[in-house]
Short mmCIF file of C-alpha atoms and ligand atoms in Angstrom, two decimals:
data_model
loop_
_atom_site.label_atom_id
_atom_site.label_comp_id
_atom_site.label_asym_id
_atom_site.label_seq_id
_atom_site.Cartn_x
_atom_site.Cartn_y
_atom_site.Cartn_z
CA MET U 8 6.05 7.48 37.90
CA PHE U 9 4.90 10.04 40.60
CA LYS U 10 4.05 8.74 44.38
CA SER U 11 1.11 10.08 45.56
CA LYS U 12 -1.38 8.89 47.50
CA VAL U 13 -4.49 9.80 46.30
CA ALA U 14 -3.09 8.18 42.83
CA GLU U 15 -2.68 4.76 44.82
CA LEU U 16 -6.03 5.34 46.26
CA LEU U 17 -8.11 5.57 43.59
CA GLY U 18 -5.65 3.51 41.15
CA LEU U 19 -4.51 6.91 38.68
CA LYS U 20 -1.35 6.06 36.53
CA TYR U 21 -1.13 9.96 37.04
CA PRO U 22 -2.35 12.59 39.95
CA ILE U 23 -4.07 14.95 38.26
CA PHE U 24 -7.95 15.22 38.75
CA GLN U 25 -9.04 17.03 35.42
CA GLY U 26 -11.78 20.48 36.48
CA GLY U 27 -15.16 19.44 36.97
CA MET U 28 -16.12 22.93 35.05
CA ALA U 29 -20.00 23.42 34.32
CA TRP U 30 -21.32 22.72 30.61
CA VAL U 31 -17.30 22.17 29.84
CA ALA U 32 -16.56 19.06 30.94
CA THR U 33 -18.84 16.14 29.81
CA ALA U 34 -18.26 12.46 29.57
CA GLU U 35 -16.45 13.05 26.45
CA LEU U 36 -13.17 14.66 27.80
CA ALA U 37 -14.02 12.85 31.51
CA ALA U 38 -13.57 9.43 29.99
CA ALA U 39 -10.46 10.67 27.49
CA VAL U 40 -8.68 12.13 30.96
CA SER U 41 -9.45 8.80 32.93
CA ASN U 42 -8.34 6.66 29.43
CA ALA U 43 -5.49 8.37 29.75
CA GLY U 44 -4.51 7.73 33.40
CA GLY U 45 -5.76 10.41 35.59
CA LEU U 46 -8.97 11.11 36.85
CA GLY U 47 -11.85 12.55 34.29
CA ILE U 48 -14.77 14.56 35.95
CA ILE U 49 -17.88 14.77 34.78
CA GLY U 50 -18.98 19.07 35.63
CA SER U 51 -22.92 18.35 36.41
CA GLY U 52 -23.26 22.44 36.83
CA ASN U 53 -26.96 22.97 36.83
CA MET U 54 -28.17 19.64 35.08
CA ASN U 55 -30.70 17.61 36.43
CA GLY U 56 -30.91 13.70 36.95
CA GLU U 57 -31.99 12.74 34.34
CA LEU U 58 -29.12 14.49 32.29
CA LEU U 59 -26.37 13.82 34.94
CA LYS U 60 -27.58 9.97 33.99
CA LYS U 61 -27.47 10.52 30.62
CA GLU U 62 -23.82 11.96 30.57
CA ILE U 63 -22.87 8.42 33.28
CA ASP U 64 -24.22 6.14 30.70
CA LYS U 65 -22.63 7.35 28.30
CA ALA U 66 -19.26 8.25 30.51
CA ARG U 67 -19.40 3.95 31.14
CA LYS U 68 -19.47 3.15 27.40
CA LEU U 69 -16.01 5.83 26.82
CA THR U 70 -14.25 4.48 29.45
CA ASP U 71 -13.79 1.24 31.79
CA LYS U 72 -11.27 3.41 34.30
CA PRO U 73 -12.69 5.00 37.61
CA PHE U 74 -13.88 8.83 36.57
CA GLY U 75 -15.56 11.07 38.62
CA VAL U 76 -18.79 13.68 39.25
CA ASN U 77 -18.64 17.31 40.77
CA LEU U 78 -21.84 18.58 41.86
CA LEU U 79 -22.02 22.38 41.94
CA LEU U 80 -24.11 22.99 45.79
CA LEU U 81 -26.01 25.83 44.07
CA ASN U 82 -27.79 23.88 42.06
CA PRO U 83 -31.46 23.46 42.78
CA PHE U 84 -31.71 19.86 41.62
CA ILE U 85 -28.92 18.71 44.17
CA ASP U 86 -31.07 16.50 46.42
CA GLU U 87 -31.75 14.54 42.85
CA LEU U 88 -28.50 14.32 41.52
CA VAL U 89 -27.25 13.03 45.28
CA ALA U 90 -29.82 10.06 45.14
CA LEU U 91 -29.09 9.56 41.57
CA LEU U 92 -25.21 9.65 42.79
CA GLU U 93 -26.23 7.14 45.95
CA LYS U 94 -27.32 4.70 43.46
CA GLU U 95 -24.13 4.69 40.79
CA LYS U 96 -21.54 4.39 42.53
CA VAL U 97 -19.31 6.48 40.68
CA SER U 98 -15.61 5.82 41.54
CA VAL U 99 -15.14 10.23 43.19
CA VAL U 100 -17.22 13.29 43.74
CA THR U 101 -15.38 16.20 44.23
CA THR U 102 -17.76 19.46 45.41
CA GLY U 103 -18.11 22.73 44.99
CA ALA U 104 -19.25 26.59 45.61
CA GLY U 105 -20.48 25.70 49.71
CA ASN U 106 -19.99 22.44 51.58
CA PRO U 107 -21.25 19.32 50.82
CA GLY U 108 -21.33 18.00 54.31
CA LYS U 109 -25.19 16.58 54.89
CA TYR U 110 -23.87 14.41 51.74
CA VAL U 111 -21.23 13.23 53.17
CA GLU U 112 -22.11 10.04 54.98
CA ARG U 113 -24.49 8.80 51.88
CA PHE U 114 -20.98 8.61 49.34
CA LYS U 115 -19.44 6.92 51.85
CA ALA U 116 -21.50 4.46 52.45
CA VAL U 117 -22.26 3.53 49.15
CA GLY U 118 -18.03 3.71 48.75
CA THR U 119 -17.55 6.75 46.45
CA LYS U 120 -14.63 8.85 47.86
CA ILE U 121 -15.52 12.41 48.32
CA PHE U 122 -12.98 15.32 47.86
CA PRO U 123 -14.19 18.97 48.25
CA ILE U 124 -13.10 21.58 46.86
CA ALA U 125 -11.93 24.54 49.97
CA PRO U 126 -10.72 28.23 48.56
CA THR U 127 -10.22 29.00 51.98
CA VAL U 128 -7.69 26.83 54.72
CA ALA U 129 -11.27 27.58 57.90
CA LEU U 130 -13.17 25.59 55.17
CA ALA U 131 -11.05 23.20 54.81
CA LYS U 132 -10.30 22.44 58.30
CA ARG U 133 -14.16 22.36 58.61
CA LEU U 134 -13.87 19.79 56.31
CA GLU U 135 -11.74 17.55 57.39
CA ARG U 136 -13.53 16.82 60.49
CA LEU U 137 -16.22 15.32 57.74
CA SER U 138 -13.59 12.08 56.86
CA VAL U 139 -13.33 13.03 53.27
CA ASP U 140 -10.55 11.80 51.36
CA GLY U 141 -9.26 14.73 50.77
CA ILE U 142 -9.12 18.68 49.98
CA ILE U 143 -8.80 20.02 46.52
CA VAL U 144 -7.05 23.28 47.48
CA GLU U 145 -8.37 26.11 44.60
CA GLY U 146 -6.67 28.94 44.18
CA GLY U 147 -7.58 32.02 43.01
CA GLU U 148 -5.80 31.94 39.52
CA ALA U 149 -8.24 29.41 38.42
CA GLY U 150 -11.38 30.19 36.28
CA GLY U 151 -14.99 30.69 37.11
CA HIS U 152 -16.16 30.77 40.60
CA ILE U 153 -13.30 31.55 43.10
CA GLY U 154 -12.22 32.73 46.75
CA GLU U 155 -9.04 35.43 47.10
CA ILE U 156 -5.79 33.86 48.09
CA ASN U 157 -3.93 32.56 45.71
CA SER U 158 -2.34 28.82 45.34
CA PHE U 159 1.09 29.80 46.59
CA VAL U 160 -0.25 30.75 49.96
CA LEU U 161 -2.76 28.97 49.93
CA THR U 162 -1.49 25.29 49.25
CA PRO U 163 1.11 25.06 51.76
CA LEU U 164 -1.30 27.30 54.54
CA VAL U 165 -3.89 23.94 54.31
CA GLU U 166 -1.30 21.61 53.56
CA GLU U 167 -0.17 22.86 57.70
CA ASN U 168 -3.66 23.05 58.69
CA ILE U 169 -4.68 19.30 57.62
CA SER U 170 -3.40 15.90 57.71
CA LEU U 171 -5.49 14.95 54.57
CA PRO U 172 -4.17 14.75 51.48
CA VAL U 173 -3.96 17.86 48.69
CA ILE U 174 -4.93 18.54 45.71
CA ALA U 175 -3.85 21.80 44.25
CA ALA U 176 -5.92 23.59 41.99
CA GLY U 177 -5.38 27.08 40.52
CA GLY U 178 -2.72 28.41 37.86
CA ILE U 179 -1.75 25.08 37.22
CA THR U 180 -1.33 24.15 34.13
CA ASP U 181 2.00 22.05 33.11
CA GLY U 182 5.59 20.42 33.92
CA ARG U 183 6.19 23.44 36.23
CA GLY U 184 2.59 24.18 38.45
CA VAL U 185 3.18 21.10 38.51
CA VAL U 186 6.82 20.58 40.07
CA ALA U 187 6.13 23.69 43.04
CA ALA U 188 2.56 22.52 43.83
CA MET U 189 4.70 19.26 44.56
CA ALA U 190 6.95 21.83 46.37
CA LEU U 191 3.90 23.74 48.16
CA GLY U 192 3.21 20.03 49.83
CA ALA U 193 0.59 19.03 47.08
CA ASP U 194 0.04 15.14 46.67
CA ALA U 195 -1.55 15.68 43.22
CA VAL U 196 -3.34 18.40 41.24
CA GLN U 197 -6.28 19.55 39.31
CA ILE U 198 -6.59 21.32 36.08
CA GLY U 199 -8.77 22.81 34.38
CA THR U 200 -8.25 25.30 31.45
CA ARG U 201 -5.91 23.11 29.89
CA PHE U 202 -8.14 21.10 29.48
CA VAL U 203 -11.17 23.08 28.05
CA VAL U 204 -8.94 23.33 25.11
CA ALA U 205 -8.25 18.95 24.88
CA THR U 206 -9.15 18.17 21.19
CA GLU U 207 -12.30 15.74 23.16
CA CYS U 208 -13.78 18.76 24.91
CA ILE U 209 -17.09 19.60 23.26
CA VAL U 210 -16.48 23.71 23.46
CA HIS U 211 -17.30 25.83 21.30
CA PRO U 212 -14.09 26.62 18.67
CA ASN U 213 -14.30 29.88 19.45
CA TYR U 214 -14.50 29.32 22.65
CA LYS U 215 -10.45 27.40 22.72
CA LYS U 216 -9.34 29.95 20.28
CA ALA U 217 -10.24 33.23 23.31
CA ILE U 218 -7.71 30.86 25.42
CA ILE U 219 -4.90 30.03 23.57
CA ASP U 220 -4.74 33.48 22.05
CA SER U 221 -5.52 35.42 25.17
CA ASP U 222 -2.29 36.28 28.03
CA ALA U 223 -2.71 35.81 32.58
CA ARG U 224 -4.35 39.53 32.40
CA ASP U 225 -7.06 38.47 30.25
CA ALA U 226 -8.69 36.16 32.51
CA VAL U 227 -10.23 38.71 35.16
CA VAL U 228 -12.44 37.99 37.86
CA THR U 229 -16.13 40.02 38.15
CA GLY U 230 -18.55 39.60 40.71
CA ARG U 231 -16.99 40.69 43.67
CA SER U 232 -19.31 42.99 45.02
CA THR U 233 -22.08 39.63 44.98
CA GLY U 234 -19.73 37.55 46.61
CA HIS U 235 -18.88 35.19 44.00
CA PRO U 236 -16.43 36.36 42.30
CA VAL U 237 -15.97 34.74 38.82
CA ARG U 238 -12.66 34.64 36.60
CA CYS U 239 -13.30 34.52 32.82
CA LEU U 240 -12.49 36.08 29.69
CA LYS U 241 -12.12 40.15 29.53
CA ASN U 242 -14.70 41.35 27.12
CA LYS U 243 -18.02 43.54 26.11
CA LEU U 244 -20.17 41.28 29.20
CA THR U 245 -16.95 41.26 32.09
CA ARG U 246 -17.06 45.40 31.04
CA GLU U 247 -21.13 45.52 31.64
CA PHE U 248 -20.36 43.68 35.26
CA ASP U 249 -17.92 46.73 36.00
CA ARG U 250 -20.58 49.38 35.05
CA LEU U 251 -23.65 47.73 36.45
CA GLU U 252 -20.63 47.35 39.88
CA LYS U 253 -19.76 50.89 40.12
CA GLU U 254 -23.19 52.31 39.35
CA GLY U 255 -24.34 49.96 42.82
CA SER U 256 -26.64 48.07 40.87
CA SER U 257 -28.41 44.99 43.48
CA LYS U 258 -27.34 41.92 43.31
CA GLU U 259 -30.26 40.07 41.97
CA GLU U 260 -29.28 42.95 39.00
CA ILE U 261 -25.80 41.39 38.57
CA GLU U 262 -26.43 37.97 39.38
CA ARG U 263 -29.16 38.33 35.99
CA LEU U 264 -26.89 39.69 33.53
CA GLY U 265 -25.23 36.62 34.22
CA THR U 266 -28.04 34.32 33.49
CA GLY U 267 -27.61 31.48 30.98
CA LYS U 268 -23.76 33.05 29.57
CA LEU U 269 -22.04 29.94 30.60
CA ARG U 270 -23.21 28.45 27.88
CA ALA U 271 -23.64 31.12 25.33
CA ALA U 272 -20.15 31.23 24.95
CA VAL U 273 -19.67 27.32 25.38
CA VAL U 274 -22.55 25.93 23.13
CA ASP U 275 -22.85 29.03 20.71
CA GLY U 276 -19.20 30.82 20.65
CA ASP U 277 -20.15 33.41 21.72
CA ILE U 278 -17.20 35.36 22.95
CA GLY U 279 -18.33 38.44 23.28
CA TRP U 280 -21.19 38.60 25.26
CA GLY U 281 -20.86 34.92 26.67
CA SER U 282 -18.69 34.41 29.77
CA VAL U 283 -16.02 32.22 29.18
CA MET U 284 -15.00 31.27 32.25
CA MET U 285 -10.72 30.66 32.22
CA GLY U 286 -7.97 30.67 34.51
CA GLN U 287 -5.05 33.02 34.47
CA SER U 288 -2.99 29.94 33.28
CA ALA U 289 -4.85 30.64 29.87
CA GLY U 290 -1.72 32.48 29.20
CA LEU U 291 0.14 29.42 29.30
CA VAL U 292 -2.10 27.36 27.43
CA LYS U 293 -0.57 27.66 23.49
CA LYS U 294 -2.41 24.52 21.18
CA GLU U 295 -4.90 21.88 20.95
CA GLN U 296 -3.72 18.97 22.04
CA SER U 297 -5.56 15.42 23.10
CA ALA U 298 -5.89 14.86 26.46
CA LYS U 299 -3.13 11.67 26.47
CA GLU U 300 -1.20 13.77 25.15
CA ILE U 301 -1.34 16.53 27.42
CA ILE U 302 -1.26 14.48 30.99
CA GLU U 303 1.80 12.59 28.81
CA GLU U 304 3.71 16.08 28.53
CA ILE U 305 3.02 17.48 32.26
CA PHE U 306 4.43 14.29 33.51
CA SER U 307 7.29 14.00 31.25
CA GLU U 308 8.29 17.72 31.94
CA ALA U 309 7.53 17.36 35.65
CA GLU U 310 10.19 14.35 35.88
CA LYS U 311 12.65 16.14 34.03
CA ILE U 312 12.32 19.53 36.30
CA ILE U 313 12.42 17.19 38.98
CA TYR U 314 15.84 15.34 37.50
CA ASN U 315 17.76 19.31 36.75
CA LEU U 316 16.85 20.79 40.27
CA GLN U 317 19.03 18.45 41.45
CA SER U 318 21.94 20.01 39.85
CA LYS U 319 21.10 23.45 41.78
CA ILE U 320 22.43 22.32 45.25
CA VAL U 321 26.51 23.36 45.01
CA LYS U 322 27.83 20.37 46.93
O1 LIG E 27 -17.13 25.70 41.65
C1 LIG E 27 -16.03 26.34 41.34
N1 LIG E 27 -15.99 26.39 40.32
C2 LIG E 27 -17.28 27.15 39.25
S1 LIG E 27 -18.38 27.02 39.45
C3 LIG E 27 -18.60 27.77 38.65
S2 LIG E 27 -21.04 27.31 38.03
C4 LIG E 27 -20.92 29.45 38.24
N2 LIG E 27 -21.88 30.18 37.17
C5 LIG E 27 -21.80 31.72 37.18
C6 LIG E 27 -21.95 31.42 38.26
C7 LIG E 27 -21.06 30.77 39.11
C8 LIG E 27 -21.13 29.54 39.40
C9 LIG E 27 -18.10 28.16 37.94
N3 LIG E 27 -16.64 28.15 38.13
N4 LIG E 27 -15.08 25.91 41.93
C10 LIG E 27 -15.19 26.06 43.38
C11 LIG E 27 -14.56 26.90 44.56
N5 LIG E 27 -16.09 26.07 45.65
N6 LIG E 27 -14.60 27.62 44.29
C12 LIG E 27 -14.60 28.50 45.18
C13 LIG E 27 -15.13 27.52 46.16
C14 LIG E 27 -16.48 27.67 47.71
C15 LIG E 27 -16.86 28.44 47.59
C16 LIG E 27 -17.23 29.05 49.23
C17 LIG E 27 -16.32 26.30 47.99
C18 LIG E 27 -16.97 25.88 49.60
C19 LIG E 27 -17.49 27.95 49.58
O2 LIG E 27 -18.29 27.91 50.76
C20 LIG E 27 -19.31 28.34 51.87
C21 LIG E 27 -19.18 27.20 53.09
O3 LIG E 27 -20.53 26.56 52.93
O4 LIG E 27 -18.62 27.99 53.20
#
């Protein structure tokens, strides 16, 4: 067993959150992770209230354990979703791609724990003042929309600057990553990419195969010039993004190229022209396993590593 403030607060067997990935993290995956003793999270992406309600209802049928919902703060339906979540009172809300400041009190009022995602120390410090329950610190190794600082520096920097629990994300995929994150000051971890290949994850088989077949260098960043850098599989789409950026195309034109491309990858399995979001840890992901197998393997590895590390000290 691992001592963790966050796991204790939320009643989790293991101190692990599953990333709330848009299109990817449906009720099926979230429920499987929660049933296995982690925190499953539904990724609400650009859903409206009606779609999210359906996912929450489905998750409640599949698990009686706590689970969460990730809110993408860029979602045009965000106000509708916050109002829905006030009624639904899910255990946890995580937020990405912005500052959830104006919503925090409403979640606290209904007992929902809130964990914003921060890619910088400055944002983590601002969020701490809102008295959230912990900060998910996402390093640039992560997949999807990312910040610039990587986990090895970002995690300890945030940990020494705030007193809330830190959940480390970005680049973590196995027991080695979990132990490293703990050494850097994390109380818990969040893992995305490895759960994309979970048996219970509904992404197209081509998407899972792309992750399993890729090495760490295949997960490239595009869109830096637009201020919305995204890490995903290097393919025809990322080459086209690079071309537009080099040509000095407008932000609007570059962002238009991305429209509908995550859905194309997840639903249609278009790994050539789709946005196959994945972290650098894709290079470490080797096979499809159930969420339970993934979690149990990670923490049994972590336990062995911690035990063996003691022998590094020569007395
Ligand atoms: O949100 C993510 N990862 C995502 S969202 C996403 S959907 C999408 N699709 C196409 C284009 C863009 C997004 C795919 N992956 N991770 C959490 C995260 N949050 N990463 C970075 C941030 C972030 C960035 C700026 C959080 C806060 C922030 O604050 C700005 C401010 O208000 O100070």
